[in-house]
Short mmCIF file of C-alpha atoms in Angstrom, two decimals:
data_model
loop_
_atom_site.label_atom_id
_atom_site.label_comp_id
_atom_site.label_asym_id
_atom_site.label_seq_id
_atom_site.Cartn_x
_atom_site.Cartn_y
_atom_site.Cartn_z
CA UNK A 1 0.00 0.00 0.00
CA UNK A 2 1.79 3.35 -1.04
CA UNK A 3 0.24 4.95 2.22
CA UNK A 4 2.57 4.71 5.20
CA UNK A 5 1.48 5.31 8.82
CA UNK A 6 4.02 6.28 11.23
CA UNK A 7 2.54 6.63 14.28
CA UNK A 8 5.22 4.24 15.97
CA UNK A 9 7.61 6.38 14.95
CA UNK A 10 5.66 9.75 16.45
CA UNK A 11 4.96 7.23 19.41
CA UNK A 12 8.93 7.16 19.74
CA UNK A 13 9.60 10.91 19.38
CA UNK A 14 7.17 11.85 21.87
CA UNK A 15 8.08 8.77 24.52
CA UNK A 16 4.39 7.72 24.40
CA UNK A 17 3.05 4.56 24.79
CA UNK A 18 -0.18 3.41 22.39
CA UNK A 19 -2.09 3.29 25.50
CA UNK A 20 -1.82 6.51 26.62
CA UNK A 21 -2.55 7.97 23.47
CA UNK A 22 -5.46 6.03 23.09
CA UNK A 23 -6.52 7.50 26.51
CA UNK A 24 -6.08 11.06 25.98
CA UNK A 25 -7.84 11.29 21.89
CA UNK A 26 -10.28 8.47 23.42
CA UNK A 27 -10.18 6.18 20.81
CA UNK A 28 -9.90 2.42 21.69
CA UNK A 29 -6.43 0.71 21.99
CA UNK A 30 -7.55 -1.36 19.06
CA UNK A 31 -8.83 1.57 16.64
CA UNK A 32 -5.37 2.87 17.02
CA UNK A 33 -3.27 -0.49 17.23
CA UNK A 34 -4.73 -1.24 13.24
CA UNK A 35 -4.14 2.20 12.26
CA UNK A 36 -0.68 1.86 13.22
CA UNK A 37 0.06 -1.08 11.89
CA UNK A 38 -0.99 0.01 8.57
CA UNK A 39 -4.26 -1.96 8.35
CA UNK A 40 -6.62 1.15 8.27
CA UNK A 41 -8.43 1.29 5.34
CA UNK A 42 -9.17 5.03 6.14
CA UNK A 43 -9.13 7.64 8.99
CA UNK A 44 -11.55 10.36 9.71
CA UNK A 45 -10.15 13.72 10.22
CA UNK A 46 -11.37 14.57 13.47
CA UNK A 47 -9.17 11.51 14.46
CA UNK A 48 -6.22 12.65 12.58
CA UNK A 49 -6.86 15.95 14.19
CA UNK A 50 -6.84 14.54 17.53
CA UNK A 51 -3.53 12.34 16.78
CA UNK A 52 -1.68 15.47 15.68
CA UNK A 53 -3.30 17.68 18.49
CA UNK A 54 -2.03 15.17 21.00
CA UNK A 55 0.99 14.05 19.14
CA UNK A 56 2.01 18.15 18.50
CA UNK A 57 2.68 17.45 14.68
CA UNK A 58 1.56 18.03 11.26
CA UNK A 59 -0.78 14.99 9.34
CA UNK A 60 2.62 14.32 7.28
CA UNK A 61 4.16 13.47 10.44
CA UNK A 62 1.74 10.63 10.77
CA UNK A 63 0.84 9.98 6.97
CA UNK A 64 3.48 9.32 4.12
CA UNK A 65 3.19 8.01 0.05
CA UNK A 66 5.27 5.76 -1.06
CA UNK A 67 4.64 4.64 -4.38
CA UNK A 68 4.47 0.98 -4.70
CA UNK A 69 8.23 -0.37 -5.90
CA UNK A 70 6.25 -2.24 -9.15
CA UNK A 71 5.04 1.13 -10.17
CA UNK A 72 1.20 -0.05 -9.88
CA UNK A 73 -1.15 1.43 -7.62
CA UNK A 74 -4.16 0.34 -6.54
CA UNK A 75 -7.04 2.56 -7.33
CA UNK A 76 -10.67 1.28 -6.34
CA UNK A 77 -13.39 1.95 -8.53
CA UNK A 78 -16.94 2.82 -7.82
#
């Protein structure tokens, strides 16, 4: 997937545990833990507000694009 989450790596910089993140934007340890593994299929932008509210950074702290090494992306039609 050419999106990249790095929320560990925010996680790092800010010496915060998932848990207490997940405390203070009150969104369950779960929510977060798939959205930081990369799993998410999407994230509303209150949450993304919240993470970067919390988190004191910018959405391209948390959210990167990487095109995919084959050169193919995956668009999804409607």
């Amino acid at each position: 997937m050419p999106i990249i989450v790095n929320l560990d790596v925010m996680l790092a910089k800010r010496k915060m545990r998932l848990s207490e993140l997940s405390e203070r934007i009150d969104i369950t340890l779960a929510n977060l833990s798939i959205l930081k593994t990369g799993k998410a299929k999407a994230i509303r932008f209150s949450t993304l507000e919240k993470l970067c509210e919390v988190l004191e950074c910018q959405p391209a702290d948390i959210l990167e694009y990487k095109p995919d090494a084959d050169g193919n992306e995956d668009i999804e039609s409607d």
